[in-house]
PDB file of C-alpha atoms in Angstrom:
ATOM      1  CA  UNK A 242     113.104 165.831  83.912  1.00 96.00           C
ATOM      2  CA  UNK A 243     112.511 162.605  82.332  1.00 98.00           C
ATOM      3  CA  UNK A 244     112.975 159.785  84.437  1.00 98.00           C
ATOM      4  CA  UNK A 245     112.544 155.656  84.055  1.00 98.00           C
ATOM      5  CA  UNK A 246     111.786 154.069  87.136  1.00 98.00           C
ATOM      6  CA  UNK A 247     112.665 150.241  86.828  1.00 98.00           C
ATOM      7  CA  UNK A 248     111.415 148.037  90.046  1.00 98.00           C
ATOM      8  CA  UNK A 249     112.305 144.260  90.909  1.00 98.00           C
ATOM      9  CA  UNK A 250     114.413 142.942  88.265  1.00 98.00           C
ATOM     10  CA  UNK A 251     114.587 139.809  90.470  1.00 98.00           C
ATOM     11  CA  UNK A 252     117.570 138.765  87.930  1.00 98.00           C
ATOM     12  CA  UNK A 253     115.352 137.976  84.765  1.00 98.00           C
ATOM     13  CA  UNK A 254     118.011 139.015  82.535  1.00 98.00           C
ATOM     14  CA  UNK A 255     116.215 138.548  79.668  1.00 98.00           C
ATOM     15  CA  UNK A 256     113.698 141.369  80.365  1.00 98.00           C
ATOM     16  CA  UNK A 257     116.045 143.248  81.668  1.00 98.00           C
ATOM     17  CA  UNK A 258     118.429 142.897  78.190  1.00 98.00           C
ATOM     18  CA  UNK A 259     114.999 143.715  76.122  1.00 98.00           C
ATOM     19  CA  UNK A 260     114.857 146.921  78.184  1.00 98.00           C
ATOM     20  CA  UNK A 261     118.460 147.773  77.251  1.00 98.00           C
ATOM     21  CA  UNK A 262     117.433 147.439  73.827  1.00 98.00           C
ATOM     22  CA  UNK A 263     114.622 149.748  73.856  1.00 97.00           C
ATOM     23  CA  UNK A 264     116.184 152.797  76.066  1.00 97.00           C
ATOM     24  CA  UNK A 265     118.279 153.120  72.984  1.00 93.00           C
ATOM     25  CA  UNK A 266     114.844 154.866  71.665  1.00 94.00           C
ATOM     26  CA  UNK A 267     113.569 156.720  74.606  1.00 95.00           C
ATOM     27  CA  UNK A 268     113.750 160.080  75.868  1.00 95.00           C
ATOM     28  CA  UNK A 269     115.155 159.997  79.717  1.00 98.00           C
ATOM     29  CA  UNK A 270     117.693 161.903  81.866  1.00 98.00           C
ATOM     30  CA  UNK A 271     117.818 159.604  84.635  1.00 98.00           C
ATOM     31  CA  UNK A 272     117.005 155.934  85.591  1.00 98.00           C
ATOM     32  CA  UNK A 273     116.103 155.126  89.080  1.00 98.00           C
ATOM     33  CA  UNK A 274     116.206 151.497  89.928  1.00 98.00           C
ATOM     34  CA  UNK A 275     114.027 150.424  92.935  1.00 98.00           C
ATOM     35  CA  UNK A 276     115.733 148.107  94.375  1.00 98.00           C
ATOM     36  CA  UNK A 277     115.141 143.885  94.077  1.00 98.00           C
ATOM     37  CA  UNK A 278     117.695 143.589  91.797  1.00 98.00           C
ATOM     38  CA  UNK A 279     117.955 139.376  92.328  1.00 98.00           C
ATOM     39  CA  UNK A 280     116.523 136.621  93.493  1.00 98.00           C
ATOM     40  CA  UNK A 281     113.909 133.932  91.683  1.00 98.00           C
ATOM     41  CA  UNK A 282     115.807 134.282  88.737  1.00 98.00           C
ATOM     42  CA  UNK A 283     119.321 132.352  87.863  1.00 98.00           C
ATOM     43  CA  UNK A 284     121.336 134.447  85.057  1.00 98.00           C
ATOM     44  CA  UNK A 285     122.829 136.380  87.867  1.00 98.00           C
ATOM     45  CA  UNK A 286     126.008 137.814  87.224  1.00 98.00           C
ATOM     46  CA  UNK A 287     124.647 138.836  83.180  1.00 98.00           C
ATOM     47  CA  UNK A 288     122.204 140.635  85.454  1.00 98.00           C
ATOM     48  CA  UNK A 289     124.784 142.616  87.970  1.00 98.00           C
ATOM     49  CA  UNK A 290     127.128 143.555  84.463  1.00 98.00           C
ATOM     50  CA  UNK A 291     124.465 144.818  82.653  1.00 98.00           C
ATOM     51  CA  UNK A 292     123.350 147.230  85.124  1.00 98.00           C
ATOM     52  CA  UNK A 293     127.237 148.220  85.832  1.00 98.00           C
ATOM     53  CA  UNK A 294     126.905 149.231  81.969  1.00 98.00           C
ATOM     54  CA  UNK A 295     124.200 151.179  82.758  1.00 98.00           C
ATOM     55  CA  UNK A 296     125.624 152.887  85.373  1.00 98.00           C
ATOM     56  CA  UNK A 297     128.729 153.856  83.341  1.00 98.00           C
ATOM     57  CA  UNK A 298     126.596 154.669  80.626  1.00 97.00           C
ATOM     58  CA  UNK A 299     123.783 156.903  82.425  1.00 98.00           C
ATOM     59  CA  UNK A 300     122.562 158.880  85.479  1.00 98.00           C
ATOM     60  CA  UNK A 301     121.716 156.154  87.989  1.00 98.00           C
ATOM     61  CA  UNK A 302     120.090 155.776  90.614  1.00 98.00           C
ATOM     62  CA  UNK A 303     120.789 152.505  93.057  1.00 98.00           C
ATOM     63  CA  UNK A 304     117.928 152.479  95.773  1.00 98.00           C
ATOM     64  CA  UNK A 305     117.995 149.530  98.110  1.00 98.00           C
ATOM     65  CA  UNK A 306     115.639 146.515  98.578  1.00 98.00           C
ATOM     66  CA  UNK A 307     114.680 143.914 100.585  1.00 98.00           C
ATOM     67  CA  UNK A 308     116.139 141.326  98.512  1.00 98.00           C
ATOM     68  CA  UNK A 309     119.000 143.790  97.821  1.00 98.00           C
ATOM     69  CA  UNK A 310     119.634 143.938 102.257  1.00 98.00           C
ATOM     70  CA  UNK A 311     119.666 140.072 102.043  1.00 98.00           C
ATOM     71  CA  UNK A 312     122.620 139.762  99.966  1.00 98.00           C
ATOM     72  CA  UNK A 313     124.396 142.245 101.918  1.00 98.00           C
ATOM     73  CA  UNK A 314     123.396 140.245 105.238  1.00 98.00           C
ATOM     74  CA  UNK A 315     124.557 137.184 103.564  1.00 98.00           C
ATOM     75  CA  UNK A 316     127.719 138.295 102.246  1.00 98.00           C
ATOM     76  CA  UNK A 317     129.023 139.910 106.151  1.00 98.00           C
ATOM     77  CA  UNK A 318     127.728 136.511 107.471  1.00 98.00           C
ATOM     78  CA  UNK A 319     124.795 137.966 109.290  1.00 98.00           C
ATOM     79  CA  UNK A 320     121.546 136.894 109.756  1.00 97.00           C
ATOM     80  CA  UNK A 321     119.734 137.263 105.934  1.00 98.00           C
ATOM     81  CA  UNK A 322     116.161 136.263 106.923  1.00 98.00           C
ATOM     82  CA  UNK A 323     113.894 139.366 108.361  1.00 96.00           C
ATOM     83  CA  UNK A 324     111.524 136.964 108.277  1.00 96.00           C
ATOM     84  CA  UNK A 325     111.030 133.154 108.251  1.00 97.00           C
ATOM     85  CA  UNK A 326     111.856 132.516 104.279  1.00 98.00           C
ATOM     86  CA  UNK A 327     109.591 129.896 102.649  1.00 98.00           C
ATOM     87  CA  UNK A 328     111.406 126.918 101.582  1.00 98.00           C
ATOM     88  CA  UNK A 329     111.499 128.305  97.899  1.00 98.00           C
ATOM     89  CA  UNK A 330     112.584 131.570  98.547  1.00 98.00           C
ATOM     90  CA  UNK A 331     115.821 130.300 100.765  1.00 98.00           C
ATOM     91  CA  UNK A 332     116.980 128.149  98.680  1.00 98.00           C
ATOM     92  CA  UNK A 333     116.507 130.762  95.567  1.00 98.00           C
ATOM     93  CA  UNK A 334     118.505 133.203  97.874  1.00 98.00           C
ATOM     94  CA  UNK A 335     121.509 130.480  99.142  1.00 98.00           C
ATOM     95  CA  UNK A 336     121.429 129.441  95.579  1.00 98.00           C
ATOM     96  CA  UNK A 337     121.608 133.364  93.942  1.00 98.00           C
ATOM     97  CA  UNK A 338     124.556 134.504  96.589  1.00 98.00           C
ATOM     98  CA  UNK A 339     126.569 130.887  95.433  1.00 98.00           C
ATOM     99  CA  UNK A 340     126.806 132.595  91.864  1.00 98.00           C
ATOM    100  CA  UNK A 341     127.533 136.035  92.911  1.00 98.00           C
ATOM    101  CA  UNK A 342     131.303 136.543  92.104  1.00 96.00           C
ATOM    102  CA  UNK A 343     132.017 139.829  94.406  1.00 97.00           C
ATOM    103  CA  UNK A 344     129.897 141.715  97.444  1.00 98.00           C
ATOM    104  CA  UNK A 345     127.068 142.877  96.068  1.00 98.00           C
ATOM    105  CA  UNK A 346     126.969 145.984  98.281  1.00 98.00           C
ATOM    106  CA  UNK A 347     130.348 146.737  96.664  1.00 98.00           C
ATOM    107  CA  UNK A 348     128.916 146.787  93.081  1.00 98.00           C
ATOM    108  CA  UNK A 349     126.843 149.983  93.230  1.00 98.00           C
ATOM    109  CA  UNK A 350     126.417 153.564  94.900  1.00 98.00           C
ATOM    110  CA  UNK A 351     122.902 152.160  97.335  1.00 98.00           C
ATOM    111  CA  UNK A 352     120.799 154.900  98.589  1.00 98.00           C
ATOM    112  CA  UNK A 353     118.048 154.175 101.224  1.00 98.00           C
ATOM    113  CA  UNK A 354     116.089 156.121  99.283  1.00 98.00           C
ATOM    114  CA  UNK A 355     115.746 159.297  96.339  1.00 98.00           C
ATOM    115  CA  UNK A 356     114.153 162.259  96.235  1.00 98.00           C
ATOM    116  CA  UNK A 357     113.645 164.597  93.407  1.00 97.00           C
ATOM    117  CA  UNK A 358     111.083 167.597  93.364  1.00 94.00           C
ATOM    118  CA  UNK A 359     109.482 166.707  96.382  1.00 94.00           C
ATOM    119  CA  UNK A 360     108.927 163.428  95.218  1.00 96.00           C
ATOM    120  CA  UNK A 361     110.050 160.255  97.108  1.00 98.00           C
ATOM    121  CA  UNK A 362     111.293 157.044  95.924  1.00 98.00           C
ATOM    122  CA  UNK A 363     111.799 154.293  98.138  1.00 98.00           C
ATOM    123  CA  UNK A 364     111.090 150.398  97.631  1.00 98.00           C
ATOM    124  CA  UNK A 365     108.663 149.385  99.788  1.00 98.00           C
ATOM    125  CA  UNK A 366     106.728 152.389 101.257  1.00 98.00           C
ATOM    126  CA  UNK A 367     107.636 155.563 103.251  1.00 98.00           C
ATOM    127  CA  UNK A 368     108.572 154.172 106.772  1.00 98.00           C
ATOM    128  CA  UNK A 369     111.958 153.406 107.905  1.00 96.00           C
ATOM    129  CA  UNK A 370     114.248 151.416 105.945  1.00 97.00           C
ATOM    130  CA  UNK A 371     114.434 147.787 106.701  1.00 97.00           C
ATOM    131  CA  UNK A 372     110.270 147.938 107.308  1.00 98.00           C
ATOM    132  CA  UNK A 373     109.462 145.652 104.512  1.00 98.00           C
ATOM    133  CA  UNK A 374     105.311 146.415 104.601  1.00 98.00           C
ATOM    134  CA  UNK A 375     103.587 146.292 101.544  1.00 98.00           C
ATOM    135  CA  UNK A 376     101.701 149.249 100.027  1.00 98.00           C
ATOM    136  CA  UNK A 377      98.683 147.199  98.951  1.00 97.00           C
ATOM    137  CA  UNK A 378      95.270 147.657  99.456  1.00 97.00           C
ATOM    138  CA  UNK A 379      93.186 151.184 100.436  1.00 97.00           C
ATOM    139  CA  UNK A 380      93.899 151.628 103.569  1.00 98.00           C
ATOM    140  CA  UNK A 381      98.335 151.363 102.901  1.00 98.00           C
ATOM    141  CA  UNK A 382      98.080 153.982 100.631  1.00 98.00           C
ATOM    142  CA  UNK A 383      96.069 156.255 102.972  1.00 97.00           C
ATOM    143  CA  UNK A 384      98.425 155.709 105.590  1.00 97.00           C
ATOM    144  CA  UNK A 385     101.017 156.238 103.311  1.00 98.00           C
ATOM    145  CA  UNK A 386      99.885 159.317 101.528  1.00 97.00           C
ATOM    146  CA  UNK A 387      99.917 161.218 105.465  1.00 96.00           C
ATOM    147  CA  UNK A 388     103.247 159.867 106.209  1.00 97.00           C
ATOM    148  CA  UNK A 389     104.656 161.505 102.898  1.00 96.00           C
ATOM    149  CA  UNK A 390     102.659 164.992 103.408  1.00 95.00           C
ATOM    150  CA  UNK A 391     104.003 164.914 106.977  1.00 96.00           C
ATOM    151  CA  UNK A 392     107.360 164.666 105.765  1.00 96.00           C
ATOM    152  CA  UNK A 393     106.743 167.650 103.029  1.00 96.00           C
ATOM    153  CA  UNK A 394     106.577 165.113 100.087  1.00 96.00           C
ATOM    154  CA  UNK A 395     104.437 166.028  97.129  1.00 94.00           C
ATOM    155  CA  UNK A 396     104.131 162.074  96.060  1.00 96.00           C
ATOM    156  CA  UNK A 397     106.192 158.924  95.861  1.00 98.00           C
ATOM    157  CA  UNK A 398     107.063 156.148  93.944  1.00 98.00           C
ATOM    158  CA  UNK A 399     107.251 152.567  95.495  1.00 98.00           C
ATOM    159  CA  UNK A 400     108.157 149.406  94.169  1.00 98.00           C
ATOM    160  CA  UNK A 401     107.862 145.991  95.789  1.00 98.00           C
ATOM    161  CA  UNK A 402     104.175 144.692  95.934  1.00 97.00           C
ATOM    162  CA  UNK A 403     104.905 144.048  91.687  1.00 98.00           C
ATOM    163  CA  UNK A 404     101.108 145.396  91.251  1.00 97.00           C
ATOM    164  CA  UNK A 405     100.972 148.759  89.639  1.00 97.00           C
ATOM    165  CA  UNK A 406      98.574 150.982  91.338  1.00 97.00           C
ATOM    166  CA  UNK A 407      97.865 155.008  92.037  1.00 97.00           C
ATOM    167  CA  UNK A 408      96.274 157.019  94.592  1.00 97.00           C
ATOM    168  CA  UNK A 409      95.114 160.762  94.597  1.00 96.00           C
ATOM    169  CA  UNK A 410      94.060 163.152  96.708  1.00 94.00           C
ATOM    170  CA  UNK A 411      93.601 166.456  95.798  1.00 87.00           C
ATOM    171  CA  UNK A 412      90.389 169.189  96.180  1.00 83.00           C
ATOM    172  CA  UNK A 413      88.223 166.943  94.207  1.00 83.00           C
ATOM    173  CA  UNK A 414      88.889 163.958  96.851  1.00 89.00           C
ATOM    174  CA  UNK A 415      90.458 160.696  97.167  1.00 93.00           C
ATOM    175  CA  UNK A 416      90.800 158.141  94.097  1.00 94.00           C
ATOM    176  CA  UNK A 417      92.479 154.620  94.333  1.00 96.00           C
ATOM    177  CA  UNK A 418      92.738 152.688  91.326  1.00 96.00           C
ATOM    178  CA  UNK A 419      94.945 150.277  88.919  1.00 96.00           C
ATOM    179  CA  UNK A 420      97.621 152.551  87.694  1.00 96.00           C
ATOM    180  CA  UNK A 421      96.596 153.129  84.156  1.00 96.00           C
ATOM    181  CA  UNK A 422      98.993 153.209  80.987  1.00 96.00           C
ATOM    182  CA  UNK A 423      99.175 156.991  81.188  1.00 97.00           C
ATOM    183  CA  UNK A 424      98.193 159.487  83.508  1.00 95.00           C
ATOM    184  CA  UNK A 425      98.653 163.135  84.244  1.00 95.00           C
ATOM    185  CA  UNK A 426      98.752 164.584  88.011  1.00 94.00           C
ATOM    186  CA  UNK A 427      98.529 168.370  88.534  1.00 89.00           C
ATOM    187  CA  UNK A 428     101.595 169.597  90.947  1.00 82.00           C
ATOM    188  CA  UNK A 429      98.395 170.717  93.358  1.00 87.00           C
ATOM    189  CA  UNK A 430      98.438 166.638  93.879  1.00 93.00           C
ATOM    190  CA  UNK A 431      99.263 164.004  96.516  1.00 96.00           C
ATOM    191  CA  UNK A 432      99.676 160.728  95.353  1.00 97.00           C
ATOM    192  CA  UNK A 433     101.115 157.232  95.560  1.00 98.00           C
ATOM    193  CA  UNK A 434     102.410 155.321  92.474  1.00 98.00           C
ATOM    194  CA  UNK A 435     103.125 151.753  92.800  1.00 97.00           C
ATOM    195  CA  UNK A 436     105.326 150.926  90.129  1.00 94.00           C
ATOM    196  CA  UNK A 437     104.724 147.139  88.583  1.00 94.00           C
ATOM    197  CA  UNK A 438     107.619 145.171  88.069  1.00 98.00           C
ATOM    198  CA  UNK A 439     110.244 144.353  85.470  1.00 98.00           C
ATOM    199  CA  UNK A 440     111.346 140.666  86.623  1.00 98.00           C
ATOM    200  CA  UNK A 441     108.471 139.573  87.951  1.00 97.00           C
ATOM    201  CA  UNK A 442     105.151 141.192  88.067  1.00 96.00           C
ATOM    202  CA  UNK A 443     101.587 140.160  89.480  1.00 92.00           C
ATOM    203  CA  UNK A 444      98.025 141.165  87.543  1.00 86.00           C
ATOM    204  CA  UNK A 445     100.179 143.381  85.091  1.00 86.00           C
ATOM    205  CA  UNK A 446     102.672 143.412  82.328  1.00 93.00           C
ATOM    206  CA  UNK A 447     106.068 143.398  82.324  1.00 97.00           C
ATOM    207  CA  UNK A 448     106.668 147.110  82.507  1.00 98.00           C
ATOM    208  CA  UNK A 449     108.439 150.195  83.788  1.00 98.00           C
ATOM    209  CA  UNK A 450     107.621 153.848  84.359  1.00 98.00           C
ATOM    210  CA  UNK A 451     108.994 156.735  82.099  1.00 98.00           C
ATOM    211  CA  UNK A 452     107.861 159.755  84.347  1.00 97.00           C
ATOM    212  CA  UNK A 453     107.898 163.092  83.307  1.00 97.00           C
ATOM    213  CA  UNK A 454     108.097 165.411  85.966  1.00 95.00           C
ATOM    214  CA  UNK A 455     107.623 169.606  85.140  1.00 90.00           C
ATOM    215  CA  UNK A 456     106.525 172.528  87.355  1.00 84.00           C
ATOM    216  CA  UNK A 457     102.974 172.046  86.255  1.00 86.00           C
ATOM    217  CA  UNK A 458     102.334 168.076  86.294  1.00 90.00           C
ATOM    218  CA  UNK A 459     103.722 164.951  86.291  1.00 94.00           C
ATOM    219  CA  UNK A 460     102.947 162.654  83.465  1.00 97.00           C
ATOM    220  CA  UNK A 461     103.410 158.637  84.897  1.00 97.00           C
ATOM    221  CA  UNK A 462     103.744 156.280  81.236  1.00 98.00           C
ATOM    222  CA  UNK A 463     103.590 152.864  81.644  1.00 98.00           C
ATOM    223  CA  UNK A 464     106.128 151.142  79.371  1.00 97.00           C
ATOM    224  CA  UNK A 465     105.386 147.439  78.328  1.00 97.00           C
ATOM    225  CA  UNK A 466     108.431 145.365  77.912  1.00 98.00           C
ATOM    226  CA  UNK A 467     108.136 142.176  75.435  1.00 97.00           C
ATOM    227  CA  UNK A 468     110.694 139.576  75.570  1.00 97.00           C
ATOM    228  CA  UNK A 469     111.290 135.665  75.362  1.00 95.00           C
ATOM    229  CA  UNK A 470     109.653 134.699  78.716  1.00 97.00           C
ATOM    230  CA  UNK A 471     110.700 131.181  77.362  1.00 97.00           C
ATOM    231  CA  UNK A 472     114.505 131.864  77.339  1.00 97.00           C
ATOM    232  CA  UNK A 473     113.981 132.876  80.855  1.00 98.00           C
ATOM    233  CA  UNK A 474     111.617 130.091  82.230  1.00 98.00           C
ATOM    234  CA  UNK A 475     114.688 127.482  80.386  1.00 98.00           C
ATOM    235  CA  UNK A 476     117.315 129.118  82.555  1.00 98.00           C
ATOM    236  CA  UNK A 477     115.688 128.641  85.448  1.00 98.00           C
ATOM    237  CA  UNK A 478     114.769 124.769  84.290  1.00 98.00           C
ATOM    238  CA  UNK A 479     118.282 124.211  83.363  1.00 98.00           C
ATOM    239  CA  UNK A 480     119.709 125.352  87.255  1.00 98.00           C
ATOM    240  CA  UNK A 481     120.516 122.795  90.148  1.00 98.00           C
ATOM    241  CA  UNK A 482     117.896 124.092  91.864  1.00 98.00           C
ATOM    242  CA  UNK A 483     115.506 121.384  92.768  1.00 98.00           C
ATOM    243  CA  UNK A 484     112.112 120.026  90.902  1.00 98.00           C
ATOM    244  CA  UNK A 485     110.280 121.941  94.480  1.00 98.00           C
ATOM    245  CA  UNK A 486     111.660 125.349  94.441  1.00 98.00           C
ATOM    246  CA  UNK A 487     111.993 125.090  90.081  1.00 98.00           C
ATOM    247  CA  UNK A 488     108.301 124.670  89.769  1.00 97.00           C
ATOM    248  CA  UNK A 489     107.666 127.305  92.057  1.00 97.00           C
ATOM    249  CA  UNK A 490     109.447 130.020  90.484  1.00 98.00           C
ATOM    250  CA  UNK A 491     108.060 128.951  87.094  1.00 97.00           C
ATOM    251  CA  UNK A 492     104.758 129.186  88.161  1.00 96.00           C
ATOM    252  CA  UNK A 493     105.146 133.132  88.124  1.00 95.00           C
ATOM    253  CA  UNK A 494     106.422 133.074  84.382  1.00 92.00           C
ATOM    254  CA  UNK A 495     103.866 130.994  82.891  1.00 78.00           C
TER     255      UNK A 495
END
């Protein structure tokens, strides 16, 4: 099975519309989408209809985020902040759900989380849905890599930290390290993949992950996705959002 993970769009269209382009030339039987889907960017709506192509056009996979739950809180009039928001973030989030034409819950088939040949994919880590920690640092990924071999997981994929990073253990030991463009892991393997992120990622490229998953191995490829950062950094100028929160959410596309 051939599978492309994608992980926080946060609504930059214009990577996401480059990445339309190219699956046109890539081998895949299934695209699971990590959840983060908006937020931080502005072209919302071209966002939500592109992926509703996708999911007409191929075997999705809809697993929810944080940012995805906040919409949903939002849109039932509950409380939306699982935590105290920065100032940016809130008014990104008030300012996202003002441009969202229907329930965003409604638009999709969301899944708490994915398996597939023992393999877990979930957007933050491999706890109970709504905790939001971050699979980081060492010591996450340990903690992690139990909780998945105590549930009979072989590995899992996690998105939201937007740093792409891997951790083995198998009988040679225990490596961490900055998920590399490609990499092969045995089926004897545990491991954590953090993917990077699409929308809006941190130390890395704008990527996603064509996995390629067989009885004897999984083989983890690192995409890079090129596009007109500019397009996407003049969007978010052009918005009513103000100068504060606008130079703020630049600052990750410069």
């Amino acid at each position: 099975m051939n599978i492309i993970v994608v992980s926080d769009v946060h609504a930059n269209f214009q990577a996401l519309q480059a990445l339309d382009l190219k699956l046109k030339s890539m081998s895949f039987e299934k695209i699971v989408v990590l959840g983060d889907v908006l937020t931080y960017g502005v072209e919302v709506e071209a966002t939500i209809e592109l992926l509703k192509r996708w999911d007409s056009d191929y075997d999705m996979v809809f697993i929810k985020g944080n940012h995805d739950q906040i919409y949903f809180d939002f849109q039932n009039n509950n409380n939306y902040q699982y935590k105290v928001f920065p100032e940016f973030i809130d008014e990104s989030v008030v300012y996202t759900a003002s441009l969202l034409n229907d329930k965003l819950e409604m638009q999709f088939t969301w899944q708490e989380s994915y398996v597939y040949e023992n393999i877990l994919f979930s957007h933050a880590n491999a706890y109970r849905y709504g905790d939001w920690s971050y699979v980081n640092v060492e010591e996450d990924f340990k903690a992690n890599l139990h909780k998945i071999i105590e549930g009979g997981f072989r590995g899992a994929i996690f998105g939201h930290t937007h740093r792409g990073k891997c951790y083995l253990e198998d009988n040679m030991g225990e490596k961490f390290f900055v998920l590399p463009s490609c990499i092969d892991i045995p089926y004897d393997s545990s491991f954590i993949i953090t993917n990077g992120s699409l929308g809006q990622p941190r130390g890395s490229d704008y990527s996603v992950l064509h996995l390629s998953v067989t009885k004897k191995r999984i083989t983890s490829k690192v995409i890079p996705i090129d596009f007109d950062v500019k397009k996407h950094r003049e969007s978010i100028s052009r918005s009513s959002l103000t100068p504060s929160t606008k130079e703020r959410l630049l600052s990750f596309y410069s």
